Coordinates of C-alpha atoms and ligand atoms in Angstrom, one line a residue:
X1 CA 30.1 -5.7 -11.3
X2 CA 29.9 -2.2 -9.1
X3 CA 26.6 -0.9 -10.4
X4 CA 24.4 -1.7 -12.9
X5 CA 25.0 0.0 -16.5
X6 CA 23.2 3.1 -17.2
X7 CA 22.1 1.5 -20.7
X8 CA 20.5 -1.2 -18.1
X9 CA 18.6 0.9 -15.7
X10 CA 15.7 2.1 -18.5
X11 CA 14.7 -1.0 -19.4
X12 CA 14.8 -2.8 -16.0
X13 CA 12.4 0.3 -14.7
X14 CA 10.1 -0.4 -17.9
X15 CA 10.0 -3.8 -16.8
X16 CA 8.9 -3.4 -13.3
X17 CA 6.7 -0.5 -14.4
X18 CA 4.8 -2.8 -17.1
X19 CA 4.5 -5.4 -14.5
X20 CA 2.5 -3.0 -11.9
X21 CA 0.4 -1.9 -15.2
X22 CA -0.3 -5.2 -15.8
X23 CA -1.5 -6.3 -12.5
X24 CA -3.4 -2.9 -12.2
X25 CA -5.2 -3.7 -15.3
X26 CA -6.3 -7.0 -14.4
X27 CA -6.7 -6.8 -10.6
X28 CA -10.5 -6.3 -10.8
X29 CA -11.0 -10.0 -13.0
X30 CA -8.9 -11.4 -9.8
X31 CA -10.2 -13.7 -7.5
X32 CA -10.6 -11.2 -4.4
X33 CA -8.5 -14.0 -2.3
X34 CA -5.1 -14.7 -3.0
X35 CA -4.9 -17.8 -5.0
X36 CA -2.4 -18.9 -2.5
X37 CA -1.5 -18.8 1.6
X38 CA 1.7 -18.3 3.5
X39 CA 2.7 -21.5 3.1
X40 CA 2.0 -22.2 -0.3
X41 CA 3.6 -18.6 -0.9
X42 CA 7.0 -19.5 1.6
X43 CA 7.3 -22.3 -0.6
X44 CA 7.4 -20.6 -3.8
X45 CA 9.8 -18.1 -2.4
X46 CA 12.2 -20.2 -0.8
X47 CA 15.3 -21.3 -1.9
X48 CA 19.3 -21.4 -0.9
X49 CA 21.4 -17.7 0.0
X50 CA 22.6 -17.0 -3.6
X51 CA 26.3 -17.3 -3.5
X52 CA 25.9 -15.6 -7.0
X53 CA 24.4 -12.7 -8.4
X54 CA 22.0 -12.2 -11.1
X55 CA 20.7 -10.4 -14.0
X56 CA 18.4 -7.7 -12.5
X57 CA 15.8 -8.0 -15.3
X58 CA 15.7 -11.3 -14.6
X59 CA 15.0 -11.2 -11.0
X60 CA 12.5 -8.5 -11.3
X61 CA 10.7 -11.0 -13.7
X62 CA 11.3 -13.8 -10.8
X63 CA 10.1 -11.7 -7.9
X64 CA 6.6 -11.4 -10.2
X65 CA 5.9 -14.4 -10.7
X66 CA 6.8 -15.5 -7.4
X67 CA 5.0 -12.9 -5.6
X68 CA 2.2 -12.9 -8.3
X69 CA -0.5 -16.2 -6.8
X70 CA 0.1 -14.6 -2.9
X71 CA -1.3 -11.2 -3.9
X72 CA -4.2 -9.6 -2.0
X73 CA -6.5 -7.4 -4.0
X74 CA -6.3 -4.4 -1.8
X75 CA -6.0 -2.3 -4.6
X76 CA -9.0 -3.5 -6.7
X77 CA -12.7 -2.4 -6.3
X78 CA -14.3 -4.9 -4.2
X79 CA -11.8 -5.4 -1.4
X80 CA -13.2 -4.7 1.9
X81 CA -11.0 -6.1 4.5
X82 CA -9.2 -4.7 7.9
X83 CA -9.2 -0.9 6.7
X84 CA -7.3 -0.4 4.1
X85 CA -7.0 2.1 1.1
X86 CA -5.8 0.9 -2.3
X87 CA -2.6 2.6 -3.0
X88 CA -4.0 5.2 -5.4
X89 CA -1.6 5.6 -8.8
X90 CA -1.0 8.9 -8.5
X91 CA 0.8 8.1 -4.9
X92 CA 2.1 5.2 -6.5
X93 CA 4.2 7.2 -9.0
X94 CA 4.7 9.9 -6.7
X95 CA 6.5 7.0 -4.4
X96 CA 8.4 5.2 -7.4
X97 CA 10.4 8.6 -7.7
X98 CA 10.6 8.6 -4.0
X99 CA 12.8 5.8 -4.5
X100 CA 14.8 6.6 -7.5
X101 CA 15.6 10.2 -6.0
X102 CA 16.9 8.5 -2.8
X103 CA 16.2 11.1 -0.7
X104 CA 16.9 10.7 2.9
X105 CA 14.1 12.5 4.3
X106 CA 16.0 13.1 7.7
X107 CA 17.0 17.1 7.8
X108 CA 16.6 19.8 5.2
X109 CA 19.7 19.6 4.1
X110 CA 20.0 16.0 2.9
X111 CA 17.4 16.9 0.9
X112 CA 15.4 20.3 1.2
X113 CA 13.0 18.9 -1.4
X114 CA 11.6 16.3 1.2
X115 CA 11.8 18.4 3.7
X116 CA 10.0 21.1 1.8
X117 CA 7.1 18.5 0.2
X118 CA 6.5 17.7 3.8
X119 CA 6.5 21.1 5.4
X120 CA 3.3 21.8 2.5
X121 CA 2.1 18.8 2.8
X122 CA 1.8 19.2 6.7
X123 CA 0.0 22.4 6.0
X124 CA -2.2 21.4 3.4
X125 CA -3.6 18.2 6.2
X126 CA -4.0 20.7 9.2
X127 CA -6.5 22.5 7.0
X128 CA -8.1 19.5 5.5
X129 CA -8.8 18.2 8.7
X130 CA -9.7 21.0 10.1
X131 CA -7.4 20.8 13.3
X132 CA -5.2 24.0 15.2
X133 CA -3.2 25.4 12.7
X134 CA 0.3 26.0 14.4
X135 CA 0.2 22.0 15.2
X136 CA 3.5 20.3 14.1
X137 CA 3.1 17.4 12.0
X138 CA 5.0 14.3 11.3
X139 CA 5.4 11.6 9.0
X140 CA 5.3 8.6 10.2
X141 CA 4.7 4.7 8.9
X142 CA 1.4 4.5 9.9
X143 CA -1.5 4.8 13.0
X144 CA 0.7 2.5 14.9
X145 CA 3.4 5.0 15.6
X146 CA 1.2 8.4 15.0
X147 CA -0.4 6.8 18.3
X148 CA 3.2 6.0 19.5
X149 CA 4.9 9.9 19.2
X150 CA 1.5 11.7 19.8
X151 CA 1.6 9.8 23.5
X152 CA 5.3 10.2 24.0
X153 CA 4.6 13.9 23.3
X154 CA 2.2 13.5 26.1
X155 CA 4.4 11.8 28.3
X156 CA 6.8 14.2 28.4
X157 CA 4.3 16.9 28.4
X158 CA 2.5 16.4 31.8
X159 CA 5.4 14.9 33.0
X160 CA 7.4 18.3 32.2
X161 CA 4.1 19.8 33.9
X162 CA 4.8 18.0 37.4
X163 CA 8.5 19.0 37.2
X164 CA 10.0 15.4 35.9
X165 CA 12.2 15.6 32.4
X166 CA 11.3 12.0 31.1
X167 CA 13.1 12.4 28.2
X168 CA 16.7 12.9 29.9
X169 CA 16.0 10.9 32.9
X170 CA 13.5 8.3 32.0
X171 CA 10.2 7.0 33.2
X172 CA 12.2 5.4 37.2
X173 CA 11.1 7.4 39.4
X174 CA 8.7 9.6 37.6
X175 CA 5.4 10.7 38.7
X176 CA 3.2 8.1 38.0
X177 CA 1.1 9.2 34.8
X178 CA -2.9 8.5 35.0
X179 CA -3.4 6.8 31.5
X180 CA -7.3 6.5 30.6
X181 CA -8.9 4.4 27.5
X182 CA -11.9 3.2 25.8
X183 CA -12.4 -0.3 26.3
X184 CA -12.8 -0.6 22.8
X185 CA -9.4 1.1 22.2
X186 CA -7.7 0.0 18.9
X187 CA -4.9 -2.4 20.0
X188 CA -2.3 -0.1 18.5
X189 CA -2.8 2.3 21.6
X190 CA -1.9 -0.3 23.5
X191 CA 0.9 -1.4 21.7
X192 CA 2.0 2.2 22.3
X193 CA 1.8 2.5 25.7
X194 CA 3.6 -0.6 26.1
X195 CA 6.8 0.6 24.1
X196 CA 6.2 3.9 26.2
X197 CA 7.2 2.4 29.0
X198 CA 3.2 3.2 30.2
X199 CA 2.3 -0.6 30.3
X200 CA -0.5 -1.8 28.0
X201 CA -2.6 -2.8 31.1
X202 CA -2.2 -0.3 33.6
X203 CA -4.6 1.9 32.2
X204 CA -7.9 3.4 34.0
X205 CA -10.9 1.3 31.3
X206 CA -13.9 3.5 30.3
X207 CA -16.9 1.6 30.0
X208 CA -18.1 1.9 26.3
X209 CA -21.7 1.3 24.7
X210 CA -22.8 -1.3 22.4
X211 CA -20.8 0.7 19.7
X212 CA -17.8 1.2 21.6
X213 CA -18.1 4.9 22.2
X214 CA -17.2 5.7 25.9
X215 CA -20.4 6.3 28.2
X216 CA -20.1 9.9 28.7
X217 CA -21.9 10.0 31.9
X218 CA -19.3 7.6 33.6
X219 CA -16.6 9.1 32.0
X220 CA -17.2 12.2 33.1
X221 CA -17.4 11.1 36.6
X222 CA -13.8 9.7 36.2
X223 CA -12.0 12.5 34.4
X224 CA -13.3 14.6 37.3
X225 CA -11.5 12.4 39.3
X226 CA -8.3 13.1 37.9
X227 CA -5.2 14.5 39.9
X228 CA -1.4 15.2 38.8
X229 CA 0.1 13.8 34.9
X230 CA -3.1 12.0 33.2
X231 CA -3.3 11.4 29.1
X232 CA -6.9 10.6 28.2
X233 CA -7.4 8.5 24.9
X234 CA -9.9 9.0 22.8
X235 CA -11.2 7.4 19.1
X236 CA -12.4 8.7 16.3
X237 CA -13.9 6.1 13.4
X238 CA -14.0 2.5 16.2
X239 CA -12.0 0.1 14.0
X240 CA -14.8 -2.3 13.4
X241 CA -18.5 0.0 13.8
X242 CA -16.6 3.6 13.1
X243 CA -18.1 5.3 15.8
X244 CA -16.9 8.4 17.4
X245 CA -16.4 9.3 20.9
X246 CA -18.5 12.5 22.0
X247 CA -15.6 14.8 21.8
X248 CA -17.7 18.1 22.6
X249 CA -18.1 16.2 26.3
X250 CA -15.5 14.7 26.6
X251 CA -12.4 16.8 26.0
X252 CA -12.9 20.0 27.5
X253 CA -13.6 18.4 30.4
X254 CA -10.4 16.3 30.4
X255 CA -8.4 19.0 29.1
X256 CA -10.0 21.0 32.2
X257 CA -8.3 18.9 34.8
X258 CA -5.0 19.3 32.8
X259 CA -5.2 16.0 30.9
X260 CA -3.6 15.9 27.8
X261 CA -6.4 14.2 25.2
X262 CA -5.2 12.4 22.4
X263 CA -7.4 11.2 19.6
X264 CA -6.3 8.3 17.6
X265 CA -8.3 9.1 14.2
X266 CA -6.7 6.8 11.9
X267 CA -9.3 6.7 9.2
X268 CA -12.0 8.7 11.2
X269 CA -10.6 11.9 11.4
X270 CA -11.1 12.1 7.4
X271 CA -14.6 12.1 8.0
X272 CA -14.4 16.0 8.9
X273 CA -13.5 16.9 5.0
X274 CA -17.3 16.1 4.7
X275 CA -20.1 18.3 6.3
X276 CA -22.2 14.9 5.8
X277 CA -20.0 12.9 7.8
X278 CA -17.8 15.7 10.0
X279 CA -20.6 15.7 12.8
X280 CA -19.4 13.4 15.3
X281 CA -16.4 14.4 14.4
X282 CA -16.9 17.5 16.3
X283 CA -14.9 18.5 19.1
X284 CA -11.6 16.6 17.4
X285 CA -10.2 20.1 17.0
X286 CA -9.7 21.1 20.9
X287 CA -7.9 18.0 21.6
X288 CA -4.2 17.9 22.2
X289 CA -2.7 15.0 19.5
X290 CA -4.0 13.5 16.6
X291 CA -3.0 9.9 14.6
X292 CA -4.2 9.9 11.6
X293 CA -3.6 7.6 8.3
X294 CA -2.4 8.9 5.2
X295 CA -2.2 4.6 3.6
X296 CA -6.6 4.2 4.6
X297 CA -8.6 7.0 3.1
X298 CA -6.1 9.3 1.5
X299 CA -5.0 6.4 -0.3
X300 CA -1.0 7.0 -0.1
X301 CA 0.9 3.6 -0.6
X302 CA 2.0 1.9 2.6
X303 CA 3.5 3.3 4.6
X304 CA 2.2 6.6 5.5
X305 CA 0.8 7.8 8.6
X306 CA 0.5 11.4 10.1
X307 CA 0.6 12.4 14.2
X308 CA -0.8 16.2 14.8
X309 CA 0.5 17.5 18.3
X310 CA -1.0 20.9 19.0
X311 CA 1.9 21.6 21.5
X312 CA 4.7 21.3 18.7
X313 CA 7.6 22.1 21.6
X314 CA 6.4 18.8 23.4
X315 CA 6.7 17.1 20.4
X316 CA 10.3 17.9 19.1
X317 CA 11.3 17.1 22.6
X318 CA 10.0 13.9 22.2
X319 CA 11.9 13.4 19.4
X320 CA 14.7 15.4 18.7
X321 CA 18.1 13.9 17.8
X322 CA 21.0 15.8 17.8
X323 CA 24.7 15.0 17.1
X324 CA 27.5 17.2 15.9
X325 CA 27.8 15.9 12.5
X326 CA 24.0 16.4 11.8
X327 CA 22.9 20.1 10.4
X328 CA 21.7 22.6 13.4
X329 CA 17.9 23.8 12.3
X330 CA 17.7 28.2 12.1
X331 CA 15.0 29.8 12.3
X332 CA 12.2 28.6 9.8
X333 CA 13.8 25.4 8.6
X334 CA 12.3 22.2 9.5
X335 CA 14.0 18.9 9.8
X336 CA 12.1 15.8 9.7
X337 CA 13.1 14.0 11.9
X338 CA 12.5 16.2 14.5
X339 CA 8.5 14.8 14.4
X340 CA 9.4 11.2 14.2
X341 CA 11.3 8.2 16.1
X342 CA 13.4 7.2 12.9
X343 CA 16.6 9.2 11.7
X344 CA 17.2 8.1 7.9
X345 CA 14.0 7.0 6.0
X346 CA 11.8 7.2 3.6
X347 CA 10.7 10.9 2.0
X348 CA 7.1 10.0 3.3
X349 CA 6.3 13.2 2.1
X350 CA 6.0 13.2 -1.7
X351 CA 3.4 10.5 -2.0
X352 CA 1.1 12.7 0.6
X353 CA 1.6 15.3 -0.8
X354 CA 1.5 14.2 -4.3
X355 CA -2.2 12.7 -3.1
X356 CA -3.3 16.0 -1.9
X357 CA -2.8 17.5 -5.1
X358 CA -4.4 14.9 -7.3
X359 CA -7.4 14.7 -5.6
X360 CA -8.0 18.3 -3.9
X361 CA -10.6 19.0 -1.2
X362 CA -13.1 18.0 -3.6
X363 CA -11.6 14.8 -4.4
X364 CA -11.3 13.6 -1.1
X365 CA -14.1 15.0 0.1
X366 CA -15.9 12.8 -3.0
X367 CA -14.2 9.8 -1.7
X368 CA -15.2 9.3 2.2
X369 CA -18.8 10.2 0.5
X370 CA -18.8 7.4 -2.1
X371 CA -17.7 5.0 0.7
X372 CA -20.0 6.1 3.4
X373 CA -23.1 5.8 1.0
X374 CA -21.3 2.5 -0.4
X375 CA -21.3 0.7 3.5
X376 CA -25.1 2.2 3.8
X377 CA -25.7 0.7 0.5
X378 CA -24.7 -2.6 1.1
X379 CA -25.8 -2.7 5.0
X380 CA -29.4 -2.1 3.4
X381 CA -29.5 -4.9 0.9
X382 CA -28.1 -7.7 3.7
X383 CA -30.1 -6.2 6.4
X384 CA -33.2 -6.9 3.7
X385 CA -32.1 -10.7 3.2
X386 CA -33.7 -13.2 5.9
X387 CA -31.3 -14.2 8.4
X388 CA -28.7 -11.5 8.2
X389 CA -28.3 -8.5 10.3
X390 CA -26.6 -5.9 10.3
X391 CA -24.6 -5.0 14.2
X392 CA -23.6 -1.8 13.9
X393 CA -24.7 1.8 13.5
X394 CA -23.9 2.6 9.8
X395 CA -22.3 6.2 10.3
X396 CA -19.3 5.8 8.2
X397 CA -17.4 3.6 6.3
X398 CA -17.8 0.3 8.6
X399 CA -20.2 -2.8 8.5
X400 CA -20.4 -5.6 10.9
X401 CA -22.7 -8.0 10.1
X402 CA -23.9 -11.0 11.7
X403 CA -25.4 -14.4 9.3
X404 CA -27.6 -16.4 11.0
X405 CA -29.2 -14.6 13.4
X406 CA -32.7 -16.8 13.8
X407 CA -30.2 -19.5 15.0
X408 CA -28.7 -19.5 18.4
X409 CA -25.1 -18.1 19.4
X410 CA -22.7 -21.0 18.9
X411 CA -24.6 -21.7 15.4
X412 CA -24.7 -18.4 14.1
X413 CA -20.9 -18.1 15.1
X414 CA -20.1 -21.3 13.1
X415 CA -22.5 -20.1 10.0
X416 CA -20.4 -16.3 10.4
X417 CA -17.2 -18.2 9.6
X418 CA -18.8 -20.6 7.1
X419 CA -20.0 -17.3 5.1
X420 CA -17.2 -15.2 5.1
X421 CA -15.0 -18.6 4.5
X422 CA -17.5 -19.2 1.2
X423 CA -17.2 -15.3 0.1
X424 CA -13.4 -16.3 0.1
X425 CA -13.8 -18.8 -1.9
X426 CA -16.5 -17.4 -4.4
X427 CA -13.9 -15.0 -5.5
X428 CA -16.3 -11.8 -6.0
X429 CA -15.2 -10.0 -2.8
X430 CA -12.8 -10.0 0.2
X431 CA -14.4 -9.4 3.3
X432 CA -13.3 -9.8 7.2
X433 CA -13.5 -11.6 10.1
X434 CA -13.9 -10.3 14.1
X435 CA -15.5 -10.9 17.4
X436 CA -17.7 -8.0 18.3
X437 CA -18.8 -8.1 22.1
X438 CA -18.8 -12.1 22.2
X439 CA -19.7 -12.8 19.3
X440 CA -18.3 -13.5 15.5
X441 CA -19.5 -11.2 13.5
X442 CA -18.3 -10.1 9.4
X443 CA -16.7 -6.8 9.2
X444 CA -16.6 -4.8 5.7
X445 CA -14.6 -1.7 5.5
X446 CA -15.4 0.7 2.6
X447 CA -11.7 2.4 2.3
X448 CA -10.4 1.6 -1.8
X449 CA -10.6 4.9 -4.1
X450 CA -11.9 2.1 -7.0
X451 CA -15.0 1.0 -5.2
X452 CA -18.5 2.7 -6.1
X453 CA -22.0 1.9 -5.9
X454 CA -22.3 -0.6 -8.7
X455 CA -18.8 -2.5 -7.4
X456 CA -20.9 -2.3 -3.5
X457 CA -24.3 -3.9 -5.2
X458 CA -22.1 -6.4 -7.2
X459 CA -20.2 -7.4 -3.6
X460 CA -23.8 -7.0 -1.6
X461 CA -25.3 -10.0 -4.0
X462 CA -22.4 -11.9 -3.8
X463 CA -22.6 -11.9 0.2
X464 CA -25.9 -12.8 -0.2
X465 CA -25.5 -15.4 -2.5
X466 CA -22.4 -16.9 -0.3
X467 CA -24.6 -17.2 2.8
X468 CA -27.6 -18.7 0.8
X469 CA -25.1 -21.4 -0.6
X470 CA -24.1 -22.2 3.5
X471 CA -27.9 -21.9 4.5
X472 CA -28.5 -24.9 1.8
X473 CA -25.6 -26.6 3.1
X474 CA -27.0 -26.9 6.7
X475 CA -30.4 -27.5 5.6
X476 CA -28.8 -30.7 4.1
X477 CA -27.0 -31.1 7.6
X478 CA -23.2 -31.2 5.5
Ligands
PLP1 C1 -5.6 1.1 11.3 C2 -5.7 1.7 12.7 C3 -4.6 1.8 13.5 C4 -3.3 1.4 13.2 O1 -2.8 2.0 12.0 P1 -1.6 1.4 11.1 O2 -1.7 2.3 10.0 O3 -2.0 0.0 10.8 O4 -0.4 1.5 11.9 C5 -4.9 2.5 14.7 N1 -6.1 2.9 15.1 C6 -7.2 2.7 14.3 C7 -8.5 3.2 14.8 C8 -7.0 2.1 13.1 O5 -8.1 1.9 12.3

């Protein structure tokens, strides 16, 4: 069998499209936690290479109820774990035709829809966000790599500057590039500068505050150090408290000694949509990259990620490929690929821009407010409980909360896990798990278009309850 029958193809799309409804419908009545791990889930799933082939209705119906006990509830209302957006339905559909068209999104004219959706799409985020308006943008998978182009844009930017072409002659031999960081960088940086050929560790560490902004003072004192090729790091929306670096300090003076400052925003830089939440966002603008997330608070489906680079030129020479047999971009056109590591992939721009359009400004300007008010919300009622407190600064969407805290370190730490471990298993919510300056600490992360206020109370008492239930435990030493 070549292809599957026309007279097939409608109903084996009505299938899979009544199976999302389905778990859509009922996601909400879920236990937050998947019913089962990895293992249980390997298990499930494994079984010998199929020397045969099979009915595709059929194994649409098998990959559901395979998949169906390992599910995470991202995409209900009272997930609040790692940061991450809930895969709103209007991206949804917009990325089911994504894959029935086909389209390879690499050049304009494999498909000058994708190229075009992505061209207003790119438009319609500089102006959201608020950031330079002749910046190129690309699509990308996610942060991760948004981090990765926008700092091999920089690479070959101040490397360019110094009279080295890294990208035709590579990094042996170069100029050695000053790279400086937060200390509370997200690890993805990291990871970037270590495919970069930058090295994850050989990076100049600012000292941060109890936050993890950067200390402007000794910051300052360090970028005014600076001599010859330096890229300067800086965060908008700390993955765990959301705080911001002090942009208006800190960029003009790196960009002064001919730094290039990159911002990796990957949730935070939505917060300038809102004039209640754009202030420490303030400053993002003059920087020289952006990475930003189009799968947390725009609420695309996986995978969809944005990098800004104000110098577009630096960024197509990043990542230009060429070859004869691919199409020569005139004047106006824009290919892709010319923003992004890959070649062929995914026409990442329908489901952004198809979320643009469904929400508007408004829409997403209503979203980052509901969640805001929704971490304040629920930040107030444990911070009112006996025993709990709350670690960070509530200025966006983040909560770190600590259980325990009349208890000493190694106690509290154990009753953390104990907590979050009995949330888990009460059902009502999914929260998170880190270690926040030495300590364990809870971490909730308002990002899902389906949570509100009364879904944030509901998940509140439930935290409240769980940690209750473990105090009772202890009290009765089990
Ligand atoms: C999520 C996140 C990243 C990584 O983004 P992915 O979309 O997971 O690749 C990078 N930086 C920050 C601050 C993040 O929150």
């Amino acid at each position: 069998m070549a292809r599957t029958p026309p007279e097939e193809v409608a109903p084996l799309w009505h299938r899979a499209s009544e199976a999302a409804i389905t778990f859509r419908r009922d996601v909400a009545g879920r236990s937050a936690a998947p019913q089962h791990g990895y293992a249980a889930s390997l298990q499930r799933f494994s079984s010998p290479l199929p020397e045969e082939g099979a009915d595709a209705s059929d194994v649409l119906d098998e990959l559901v109820r395979l998949a169906d006990t390992g599910l995470m509830t991202s995409t209900g209302p009272r997930f609040f774990g790692w940061v991450i957006g809930g895969s709103h339905p209007a991206g949804v559909a917009a990325d089911w035709l994504t894959s029935a068209w086909g389209q390879n999104a690499g050049n304009h004219e494999a498909s000058p829809a994708a190229s075009a959706a992505e061209t207003v799409a790119a438009r319609w985020l500089l102006e959201l966000l608020d950031l330079p308006r002749g910046s190129s943008v690309g699509f990308v998978t996610g942060a991760t790599m948004a981090n990765f182009t926008a700092l091999a844009a920089a690479r070959g930017a101040v490397l360019r500057e110094a009279g080295w072409d890294v990208e035709a002659d590579g990094l042996f031999g170069a100029p050695p590039i000053t790279v400086v960081v937060g200390a509370e960088a997200h690890t993805t940086v990291h990871a970037a500068l270590q495919l970069l050929g930058l090295g994850r560790e050989r990076v100049v560490r600012l000292p941060v505050d109890d936050q993890g902004r950067i200390v402007v003072a000794g910051a300052l004192a360090t970028i005014d150090e600076l001599s010859g090729p330096a890229i300067v790091v800086l965060q908008a929306g700390q993955v765990n408290t959301g705080a911001f670096d002090d942009f208006a300090a800190l960029v003009p003076a790196a960009r002064a000694r001919g730094a290039w400052v990159h911002i990796d925003g990957a949730f935070g830089l939505w917060a300038r949509v809102s004039p209640r939440s754009a202030v420490p966002a303030r400053g993002a603008e003059g920087a020289d990259s952006w990475a930003v997330d189009g799968h947390k608070w725009l609420q695309t489906p996986y995978d969809s990620g944005f990098v800004i680079v104000r110098d577009a030129a630096a960024h197509r020479n990043a990542m230009t490929i060429a070859a004869s047999y691919l199409p020569a971009s005139g004047e106006g056109d824009r290919d892709p690929t010319h923003y992004v590591p890959e070649l062929s992939r995914r026409a990442r721009g329908f489901a952004a821009w198809a979320m643009i359009r469904t929400l508007g400004r408004d829409g997403i300007r209503e979203l980052v407010e509901r969640h805001c008010t929704c971490a304040r919300l629920i930040a107030e009622r444990l911070e009112a409980e006996p025993g709990i407190a709350v670690v960070n600064d509530v200025v966006l969407n983040q909560v770190l909360i600590r259980f325990a805290v009349d208890l000493d370190g190694a106690a509290g730490d154990a009753l953390t896990h104990a907590t979050i471990g009995r949330i888990r298993a009460d059902g009502v919510c999914f929260t998170g798990g880190a270690s926040w300056r030495g300590r364990e600490v809870m971490r909730l992360s308002v990002a899902g278009y389906e949570t509100d206020e009364q879904e944030a109370s509901r998940s509140a008492e439930a935290i409240v309850t769980a940690y209750r239930a473990v105090r009772q435990d202890q009290a009765r030493g089990s």
